[in-house]
Amino acid sequence: MNKGQLIVVSGPSGSGKDTVISKAIERLGEKAFLSVSMTTRRKRGSETDGVDYYFVSEKEFLEHIENGDMLEYAKYGSNYYGTPAQPIKDRIGNGEIVFLNIEVQGGASVRKLIPEAVKVFILPPSVRELERRLRKRATEDEEAIQKRLKIAEDEMERAVEYDYIVINDDLDDAVDALISIVKGQTSKNDNINEIIREVFSHV
Ligand code: ADP
Ligand code: 5GP
């Protein structure tokens, strides 16, 4: 049976995590999957509930935490974001490659729980370009963009905690780099299934 892989991807908002991961998944095929997180933030116009996120109230989110449904969670800005545990357990057990697009506090939690997870940090080529991408994406108002840029400063200092850094300047190059990292793990993580089973034994 194929070994499952857990790939944690972090990086400042606007660095291109979603774009790079979704293109890598397209190329890796049906065995690769992006975890759908739960969040209390408002849905953007282009987003679909259950596809981009599970959009829930703060009350629902806190209930899920209390029930032990989350692998990890964190507060980013004024909203909660978290990774439902059960789909990760199932897919890793099934030999799939699972990507988590999560911020740095969540990344640190996953590293503690599952040291074998591969951690990738996506950086923009410059802060100016990060700002340009956030504005061009036009999903946040000016105040929220400023808040995200402020958080980005702290996040970028934590890039050193990651196994790999990918600079997302040319998109195709960044996708190639992420795919190489994933493929490079094939001969590692021999016991990931065992570790995942242990970590999720309560789920
Ligand atoms: P994140 O998930 O990190 O917040 P996104 O994937 O939403 O970032 O990307 C932010 C914006 O930058 C999007 O509008 C996306 O189309 C654009 N983008 C992503 N990668 C590149 C790139 N290599 N060059 C130019 N624009 C990019
Ligand atoms: P956005 O609002 O742009 O979709 O996401 C904001 C931040 O939340 C991004 O850095 C993204 O990686 C992070 N994020 C998304 N889902 C999760 C999650 O399940 N857990 C954690 N810890 N962070 C998440």
PDB file of C-alpha atoms and ligand atoms in Angstrom:
ATOM      1  CA  MET A   1       0.000   0.000   0.000  1.00  0.00           C
ATOM      2  CA  ASN A   2       1.162   3.581  -0.702  1.00  0.00           C
ATOM      3  CA  LYS A   3       2.294   5.565   2.283  1.00  0.00           C
ATOM      4  CA  GLY A   4       0.189   8.562   3.205  1.00  0.00           C
ATOM      5  CA  GLN A   5       1.830  11.961   3.422  1.00  0.00           C
ATOM      6  CA  LEU A   6       0.912  15.039   5.394  1.00  0.00           C
ATOM      7  CA  ILE A   7       2.239  18.274   3.879  1.00  0.00           C
ATOM      8  CA  VAL A   8       1.817  21.437   5.943  1.00  0.00           C
ATOM      9  CA  VAL A   9       1.940  24.638   3.884  1.00  0.00           C
ATOM     10  CA  SER A  10       2.156  28.028   5.582  1.00  0.00           C
ATOM     11  CA  GLY A  11       3.109  31.512   4.471  1.00  0.00           C
ATOM     12  CA  PRO A  12       1.748  35.036   4.642  1.00  0.00           C
ATOM     13  CA  SER A  13      -1.675  35.781   3.235  1.00  0.00           C
ATOM     14  CA  GLY A  14      -1.275  36.590  -0.466  1.00  0.00           C
ATOM     15  CA  SER A  15       1.978  34.633  -0.888  1.00  0.00           C
ATOM     16  CA  GLY A  16       0.098  32.196  -3.143  1.00  0.00           C
ATOM     17  CA  LYS A  17      -0.483  29.122  -0.945  1.00  0.00           C
ATOM     18  CA  ASP A  18      -3.913  28.328  -2.372  1.00  0.00           C
ATOM     19  CA  THR A  19      -2.791  28.862  -5.959  1.00  0.00           C
ATOM     20  CA  VAL A  20       0.401  26.786  -5.661  1.00  0.00           C
ATOM     21  CA  ILE A  21      -1.252  23.930  -3.725  1.00  0.00           C
ATOM     22  CA  SER A  22      -4.197  23.630  -6.089  1.00  0.00           C
ATOM     23  CA  LYS A  23      -1.927  23.494  -9.153  1.00  0.00           C
ATOM     24  CA  ALA A  24       0.291  20.897  -7.445  1.00  0.00           C
ATOM     25  CA  ILE A  25      -2.788  18.802  -6.627  1.00  0.00           C
ATOM     26  CA  GLU A  26      -3.962  18.995 -10.252  1.00  0.00           C
ATOM     27  CA  ARG A  27      -0.620  17.578 -11.333  1.00  0.00           C
ATOM     28  CA  LEU A  28      -0.299  14.963  -8.568  1.00  0.00           C
ATOM     29  CA  GLY A  29      -3.694  13.481  -9.437  1.00  0.00           C
ATOM     30  CA  GLU A  30      -6.466  11.870  -7.474  1.00  0.00           C
ATOM     31  CA  LYS A  31      -4.288  10.681  -4.596  1.00  0.00           C
ATOM     32  CA  ALA A  32      -3.656  14.284  -3.534  1.00  0.00           C
ATOM     33  CA  PHE A  33      -6.159  16.249  -1.506  1.00  0.00           C
ATOM     34  CA  LEU A  34      -6.424  19.671   0.162  1.00  0.00           C
ATOM     35  CA  SER A  35      -7.877  19.530   3.667  1.00  0.00           C
ATOM     36  CA  VAL A  36     -11.038  21.632   3.971  1.00  0.00           C
ATOM     37  CA  SER A  37     -10.717  23.773   7.092  1.00  0.00           C
ATOM     38  CA  MET A  38     -13.427  25.138   9.307  1.00  0.00           C
ATOM     39  CA  THR A  39     -13.574  28.890   9.911  1.00  0.00           C
ATOM     40  CA  THR A  40     -15.633  31.575  11.585  1.00  0.00           C
ATOM     41  CA  ARG A  41     -14.669  34.207   8.985  1.00  0.00           C
ATOM     42  CA  ARG A  42     -17.231  35.472   6.477  1.00  0.00           C
ATOM     43  CA  LYS A  43     -17.494  33.697   3.143  1.00  0.00           C
ATOM     44  CA  ARG A  44     -15.951  35.542   0.185  1.00  0.00           C
ATOM     45  CA  GLY A  45     -18.138  35.940  -2.904  1.00  0.00           C
ATOM     46  CA  SER A  46     -16.269  33.306  -4.908  1.00  0.00           C
ATOM     47  CA  GLU A  47     -16.178  30.703  -2.121  1.00  0.00           C
ATOM     48  CA  THR A  48     -18.410  27.668  -1.603  1.00  0.00           C
ATOM     49  CA  ASP A  49     -19.298  26.243   1.796  1.00  0.00           C
ATOM     50  CA  GLY A  50     -17.914  22.716   2.168  1.00  0.00           C
ATOM     51  CA  VAL A  51     -15.439  23.227  -0.703  1.00  0.00           C
ATOM     52  CA  ASP A  52     -13.257  26.195   0.267  1.00  0.00           C
ATOM     53  CA  TYR A  53     -14.099  26.052   3.973  1.00  0.00           C
ATOM     54  CA  TYR A  54     -16.806  24.894   6.311  1.00  0.00           C
ATOM     55  CA  PHE A  55     -18.206  28.268   7.380  1.00  0.00           C
ATOM     56  CA  VAL A  56     -19.547  28.091  10.928  1.00  0.00           C
ATOM     57  CA  SER A  57     -20.507  30.368  13.814  1.00  0.00           C
ATOM     58  CA  GLU A  58     -18.082  30.890  16.694  1.00  0.00           C
ATOM     59  CA  LYS A  59     -20.413  28.850  18.921  1.00  0.00           C
ATOM     60  CA  GLU A  60     -20.295  25.876  16.527  1.00  0.00           C
ATOM     61  CA  PHE A  61     -16.528  26.182  16.168  1.00  0.00           C
ATOM     62  CA  LEU A  62     -15.978  26.120  19.930  1.00  0.00           C
ATOM     63  CA  GLU A  63     -18.275  23.088  20.232  1.00  0.00           C
ATOM     64  CA  HIS A  64     -16.132  21.219  17.699  1.00  0.00           C
ATOM     65  CA  ILE A  65     -13.020  22.032  19.730  1.00  0.00           C
ATOM     66  CA  GLU A  66     -14.703  20.830  22.896  1.00  0.00           C
ATOM     67  CA  ASN A  67     -15.725  17.582  21.197  1.00  0.00           C
ATOM     68  CA  GLY A  68     -12.102  16.946  20.155  1.00  0.00           C
ATOM     69  CA  ASP A  69     -12.979  17.093  16.439  1.00  0.00           C
ATOM     70  CA  MET A  70     -10.010  19.288  15.461  1.00  0.00           C
ATOM     71  CA  LEU A  71      -6.463  18.217  14.691  1.00  0.00           C
ATOM     72  CA  GLU A  72      -5.381  21.821  15.347  1.00  0.00           C
ATOM     73  CA  TYR A  73      -6.891  25.283  15.398  1.00  0.00           C
ATOM     74  CA  ALA A  74      -5.777  28.879  15.819  1.00  0.00           C
ATOM     75  CA  LYS A  75      -7.033  32.414  15.868  1.00  0.00           C
ATOM     76  CA  TYR A  76      -5.881  34.464  12.872  1.00  0.00           C
ATOM     77  CA  GLY A  77      -6.921  38.141  12.998  1.00  0.00           C
ATOM     78  CA  SER A  78     -10.265  38.014  14.767  1.00  0.00           C
ATOM     79  CA  ASN A  79     -11.415  34.634  13.394  1.00  0.00           C
ATOM     80  CA  TYR A  80     -10.904  30.991  14.249  1.00  0.00           C
ATOM     81  CA  TYR A  81      -9.575  28.503  11.715  1.00  0.00           C
ATOM     82  CA  GLY A  82      -9.121  24.778  12.277  1.00  0.00           C
ATOM     83  CA  THR A  83      -8.487  21.411  10.635  1.00  0.00           C
ATOM     84  CA  PRO A  84     -11.165  18.710  11.094  1.00  0.00           C
ATOM     85  CA  ALA A  85      -9.296  15.588  12.194  1.00  0.00           C
ATOM     86  CA  GLN A  86     -11.386  12.742  10.801  1.00  0.00           C
ATOM     87  CA  PRO A  87     -10.834  13.329   7.029  1.00  0.00           C
ATOM     88  CA  ILE A  88      -7.074  13.606   7.614  1.00  0.00           C
ATOM     89  CA  LYS A  89      -7.028  10.337   9.514  1.00  0.00           C
ATOM     90  CA  ASP A  90      -9.046   8.582   6.793  1.00  0.00           C
ATOM     91  CA  ARG A  91      -7.066   9.915   3.847  1.00  0.00           C
ATOM     92  CA  ILE A  92      -3.605   9.353   5.314  1.00  0.00           C
ATOM     93  CA  GLY A  93      -4.717   5.842   6.282  1.00  0.00           C
ATOM     94  CA  ASN A  94      -5.782   5.404   2.665  1.00  0.00           C
ATOM     95  CA  GLY A  95      -2.294   6.291   1.401  1.00  0.00           C
ATOM     96  CA  GLU A  96      -3.245   9.741   0.113  1.00  0.00           C
ATOM     97  CA  ILE A  97      -1.175  12.942   0.065  1.00  0.00           C
ATOM     98  CA  VAL A  98      -2.931  15.500   2.233  1.00  0.00           C
ATOM     99  CA  PHE A  99      -2.071  19.201   2.099  1.00  0.00           C
ATOM    100  CA  LEU A 100      -2.895  21.543   4.981  1.00  0.00           C
ATOM    101  CA  ASN A 101      -2.989  25.256   4.153  1.00  0.00           C
ATOM    102  CA  ILE A 102      -2.633  26.622   7.690  1.00  0.00           C
ATOM    103  CA  GLU A 103      -1.030  29.565   9.493  1.00  0.00           C
ATOM    104  CA  VAL A 104       2.089  29.335  11.649  1.00  0.00           C
ATOM    105  CA  GLN A 105       0.501  28.594  15.058  1.00  0.00           C
ATOM    106  CA  GLY A 106      -1.368  25.655  13.520  1.00  0.00           C
ATOM    107  CA  GLY A 107       1.835  24.598  11.766  1.00  0.00           C
ATOM    108  CA  ALA A 108       3.640  24.438  15.127  1.00  0.00           C
ATOM    109  CA  SER A 109       0.796  22.395  16.664  1.00  0.00           C
ATOM    110  CA  VAL A 110       0.928  19.860  13.830  1.00  0.00           C
ATOM    111  CA  ARG A 111       4.682  19.585  14.143  1.00  0.00           C
ATOM    112  CA  LYS A 112       4.317  18.652  17.814  1.00  0.00           C
ATOM    113  CA  LEU A 113       1.565  16.119  17.135  1.00  0.00           C
ATOM    114  CA  ILE A 114       3.016  14.643  13.959  1.00  0.00           C
ATOM    115  CA  PRO A 115       6.765  15.362  13.645  1.00  0.00           C
ATOM    116  CA  GLU A 116       6.839  13.370  10.379  1.00  0.00           C
ATOM    117  CA  ALA A 117       4.611  15.912   8.639  1.00  0.00           C
ATOM    118  CA  VAL A 118       6.576  17.824   6.003  1.00  0.00           C
ATOM    119  CA  LYS A 119       6.472  21.575   6.544  1.00  0.00           C
ATOM    120  CA  VAL A 120       6.753  23.980   3.626  1.00  0.00           C
ATOM    121  CA  PHE A 121       6.802  27.773   3.903  1.00  0.00           C
ATOM    122  CA  ILE A 122       5.785  29.817   0.874  1.00  0.00           C
ATOM    123  CA  LEU A 123       7.342  33.252   0.602  1.00  0.00           C
ATOM    124  CA  PRO A 124       6.527  36.032  -1.865  1.00  0.00           C
ATOM    125  CA  PRO A 125       9.501  37.426  -3.830  1.00  0.00           C
ATOM    126  CA  SER A 126       9.136  40.710  -1.881  1.00  0.00           C
ATOM    127  CA  VAL A 127       6.856  42.437   0.601  1.00  0.00           C
ATOM    128  CA  ARG A 128       5.894  44.918  -2.114  1.00  0.00           C
ATOM    129  CA  GLU A 129       4.750  42.037  -4.343  1.00  0.00           C
ATOM    130  CA  LEU A 130       2.840  40.487  -1.421  1.00  0.00           C
ATOM    131  CA  GLU A 131       0.958  43.744  -0.985  1.00  0.00           C
ATOM    132  CA  ARG A 132       0.305  43.965  -4.726  1.00  0.00           C
ATOM    133  CA  ARG A 133      -1.132  40.425  -4.801  1.00  0.00           C
ATOM    134  CA  LEU A 134      -3.375  41.034  -1.804  1.00  0.00           C
ATOM    135  CA  ARG A 135      -4.763  44.200  -3.390  1.00  0.00           C
ATOM    136  CA  LYS A 136      -5.187  42.561  -6.780  1.00  0.00           C
ATOM    137  CA  ARG A 137      -7.033  39.603  -5.224  1.00  0.00           C
ATOM    138  CA  ALA A 138      -9.438  42.216  -3.814  1.00  0.00           C
ATOM    139  CA  THR A 139     -11.023  39.870  -1.259  1.00  0.00           C
ATOM    140  CA  GLU A 140     -10.391  42.110   1.768  1.00  0.00           C
ATOM    141  CA  ASP A 141     -10.991  45.780   2.477  1.00  0.00           C
ATOM    142  CA  GLU A 142      -8.071  48.120   3.170  1.00  0.00           C
ATOM    143  CA  GLU A 143      -8.245  47.658   6.945  1.00  0.00           C
ATOM    144  CA  ALA A 144      -8.142  43.848   6.645  1.00  0.00           C
ATOM    145  CA  ILE A 145      -5.265  44.046   4.136  1.00  0.00           C
ATOM    146  CA  GLN A 146      -3.267  46.175   6.590  1.00  0.00           C
ATOM    147  CA  LYS A 147      -4.008  43.673   9.365  1.00  0.00           C
ATOM    148  CA  ARG A 148      -2.838  40.779   7.157  1.00  0.00           C
ATOM    149  CA  LEU A 149       0.376  42.611   6.232  1.00  0.00           C
ATOM    150  CA  LYS A 150       1.084  43.223   9.914  1.00  0.00           C
ATOM    151  CA  ILE A 151       0.534  39.517  10.711  1.00  0.00           C
ATOM    152  CA  ALA A 152       2.757  38.655   7.710  1.00  0.00           C
ATOM    153  CA  GLU A 153       5.780  40.322   9.373  1.00  0.00           C
ATOM    154  CA  ASP A 154       5.543  37.972  12.375  1.00  0.00           C
ATOM    155  CA  GLU A 155       4.776  34.965  10.185  1.00  0.00           C
ATOM    156  CA  MET A 156       7.818  35.474   7.967  1.00  0.00           C
ATOM    157  CA  GLU A 157      10.081  35.407  11.016  1.00  0.00           C
ATOM    158  CA  ARG A 158       8.834  31.875  11.679  1.00  0.00           C
ATOM    159  CA  ALA A 159       9.818  30.557   8.250  1.00  0.00           C
ATOM    160  CA  VAL A 160      12.938  29.097   9.933  1.00  0.00           C
ATOM    161  CA  GLU A 161      10.719  26.546  11.719  1.00  0.00           C
ATOM    162  CA  TYR A 162       9.891  24.921   8.367  1.00  0.00           C
ATOM    163  CA  ASP A 163      11.674  22.116   6.514  1.00  0.00           C
ATOM    164  CA  TYR A 164      11.507  23.804   3.093  1.00  0.00           C
ATOM    165  CA  ILE A 165      11.106  27.332   1.772  1.00  0.00           C
ATOM    166  CA  VAL A 166       9.519  27.921  -1.624  1.00  0.00           C
ATOM    167  CA  ILE A 167       9.714  31.406  -3.122  1.00  0.00           C
ATOM    168  CA  ASN A 168       6.621  31.941  -5.215  1.00  0.00           C
ATOM    169  CA  ASP A 169       7.928  34.325  -7.856  1.00  0.00           C
ATOM    170  CA  ASP A 170       7.297  32.432 -11.094  1.00  0.00           C
ATOM    171  CA  LEU A 171       4.200  30.315 -10.422  1.00  0.00           C
ATOM    172  CA  ASP A 172       5.237  27.272 -12.467  1.00  0.00           C
ATOM    173  CA  ASP A 173       8.632  27.164 -10.728  1.00  0.00           C
ATOM    174  CA  ALA A 174       6.935  27.296  -7.317  1.00  0.00           C
ATOM    175  CA  VAL A 175       4.572  24.448  -8.265  1.00  0.00           C
ATOM    176  CA  ASP A 176       7.530  22.393  -9.549  1.00  0.00           C
ATOM    177  CA  ALA A 177       9.359  23.005  -6.250  1.00  0.00           C
ATOM    178  CA  LEU A 178       6.388  21.869  -4.153  1.00  0.00           C
ATOM    179  CA  ILE A 179       5.940  18.747  -6.270  1.00  0.00           C
ATOM    180  CA  SER A 180       9.649  17.915  -5.937  1.00  0.00           C
ATOM    181  CA  ILE A 181       9.368  18.205  -2.165  1.00  0.00           C
ATOM    182  CA  VAL A 182       6.368  15.845  -2.111  1.00  0.00           C
ATOM    183  CA  LYS A 183       8.022  13.337  -4.429  1.00  0.00           C
ATOM    184  CA  GLY A 184      11.234  13.523  -2.406  1.00  0.00           C
ATOM    185  CA  GLN A 185       9.368  12.177   0.615  1.00  0.00           C
ATOM    186  CA  THR A 186       8.469   8.903  -1.052  1.00  0.00           C
ATOM    187  CA  SER A 187      11.422   7.105   0.459  1.00  0.00           C
ATOM    188  CA  LYS A 188      10.950   8.710   3.893  1.00  0.00           C
ATOM    189  CA  ASN A 189       8.259   8.706   6.587  1.00  0.00           C
ATOM    190  CA  ASP A 190       8.149   4.945   6.771  1.00  0.00           C
ATOM    191  CA  ASN A 191       6.055   4.910   9.882  1.00  0.00           C
ATOM    192  CA  ILE A 192       3.643   7.786   9.158  1.00  0.00           C
ATOM    193  CA  ASN A 193       0.582   5.528   9.159  1.00  0.00           C
ATOM    194  CA  GLU A 194       1.447   4.174  12.558  1.00  0.00           C
ATOM    195  CA  ILE A 195       2.024   7.637  13.973  1.00  0.00           C
ATOM    196  CA  ILE A 196      -1.210   8.953  12.504  1.00  0.00           C
ATOM    197  CA  ARG A 197      -3.124   6.003  13.991  1.00  0.00           C
ATOM    198  CA  GLU A 198      -1.665   6.726  17.400  1.00  0.00           C
ATOM    199  CA  VAL A 199      -2.291  10.470  17.298  1.00  0.00           C
ATOM    200  CA  PHE A 200      -5.890   9.947  16.172  1.00  0.00           C
ATOM    201  CA  SER A 201      -6.665   7.012  18.443  1.00  0.00           C
ATOM    202  CA  HIS A 202      -9.307   9.101  20.270  1.00  0.00           C
ATOM    203  CA  VAL A 203     -11.160  10.198  17.091  1.00  0.00           C
TER     204      VAL A 203
HETATM  205  P1  ADP B   1      -2.757  32.770  -0.240  1.00  0.00           P
HETATM  206  O1  ADP B   1      -3.524  31.471  -0.353  1.00  0.00           O
HETATM  207  O2  ADP B   1      -1.356  32.565   0.223  1.00  0.00           O
HETATM  208  O3  ADP B   1      -3.455  33.829   0.561  1.00  0.00           O
HETATM  209  P2  ADP B   1      -3.453  33.117  -3.074  1.00  0.00           P
HETATM  210  O4  ADP B   1      -3.177  31.790  -3.652  1.00  0.00           O
HETATM  211  O5  ADP B   1      -4.887  33.498  -2.840  1.00  0.00           O
HETATM  212  O6  ADP B   1      -2.599  33.365  -1.723  1.00  0.00           O
HETATM  213  O7  ADP B   1      -2.751  34.184  -4.019  1.00  0.00           O
HETATM  214  C1  ADP B   1      -2.892  35.594  -3.788  1.00  0.00           C
HETATM  215  C2  ADP B   1      -3.057  36.305  -5.125  1.00  0.00           C
HETATM  216  O8  ADP B   1      -1.804  36.258  -5.834  1.00  0.00           O
HETATM  217  C3  ADP B   1      -4.090  35.655  -6.037  1.00  0.00           C
HETATM  218  O9  ADP B   1      -4.802  36.661  -6.718  1.00  0.00           O
HETATM  219  C4  ADP B   1      -3.248  34.802  -7.001  1.00  0.00           C
HETATM  220  O10 ADP B   1      -3.870  34.665  -8.254  1.00  0.00           O
HETATM  221  C5  ADP B   1      -1.962  35.627  -7.104  1.00  0.00           C
HETATM  222  N1  ADP B   1      -0.740  34.812  -7.332  1.00  0.00           N
HETATM  223  C6  ADP B   1      -0.417  33.633  -6.762  1.00  0.00           C
HETATM  224  N2  ADP B   1       0.809  33.208  -7.182  1.00  0.00           N
HETATM  225  C7  ADP B   1       1.262  34.157  -8.036  1.00  0.00           C
HETATM  226  C8  ADP B   1       2.474  34.300  -8.810  1.00  0.00           C
HETATM  227  N3  ADP B   1       3.460  33.397  -8.783  1.00  0.00           N
HETATM  228  N4  ADP B   1       2.598  35.402  -9.570  1.00  0.00           N
HETATM  229  C9  ADP B   1       1.619  36.346  -9.625  1.00  0.00           C
HETATM  230  N5  ADP B   1       0.449  36.274  -8.911  1.00  0.00           N
HETATM  231  C10 ADP B   1       0.275  35.193  -8.133  1.00  0.00           C
HETATM  232  P1  5GP B   2      -7.919  33.135   4.587  1.00  0.00           P
HETATM  233  O1  5GP B   2      -8.843  33.975   5.431  1.00  0.00           O
HETATM  234  O2  5GP B   2      -7.072  33.991   3.661  1.00  0.00           O
HETATM  235  O3  5GP B   2      -8.641  32.047   3.853  1.00  0.00           O
HETATM  236  O4  5GP B   2      -6.905  32.407   5.579  1.00  0.00           O
HETATM  237  C1  5GP B   2      -6.203  33.170   6.555  1.00  0.00           C
HETATM  238  C2  5GP B   2      -5.116  32.315   7.183  1.00  0.00           C
HETATM  239  O5  5GP B   2      -5.697  31.209   7.856  1.00  0.00           O
HETATM  240  C3  5GP B   2      -4.131  31.720   6.178  1.00  0.00           C
HETATM  241  O6  5GP B   2      -2.820  31.907   6.682  1.00  0.00           O
HETATM  242  C4  5GP B   2      -4.469  30.252   6.154  1.00  0.00           C
HETATM  243  O7  5GP B   2      -3.312  29.442   5.919  1.00  0.00           O
HETATM  244  C5  5GP B   2      -4.944  30.050   7.585  1.00  0.00           C
HETATM  245  N1  5GP B   2      -5.791  28.861   7.753  1.00  0.00           N
HETATM  246  C6  5GP B   2      -6.723  28.358   6.920  1.00  0.00           C
HETATM  247  N2  5GP B   2      -7.265  27.238   7.421  1.00  0.00           N
HETATM  248  C7  5GP B   2      -6.630  26.994   8.598  1.00  0.00           C
HETATM  249  C8  5GP B   2      -6.719  25.949   9.582  1.00  0.00           C
HETATM  250  O8  5GP B   2      -7.480  24.990   9.476  1.00  0.00           O
HETATM  251  N3  5GP B   2      -5.899  26.058  10.665  1.00  0.00           N
HETATM  252  C9  5GP B   2      -5.050  27.108  10.837  1.00  0.00           C
HETATM  253  N4  5GP B   2      -4.289  27.100  11.931  1.00  0.00           N
HETATM  254  N5  5GP B   2      -4.921  28.084   9.924  1.00  0.00           N
HETATM  255  C10 5GP B   2      -5.706  28.036   8.824  1.00  0.00           C
END
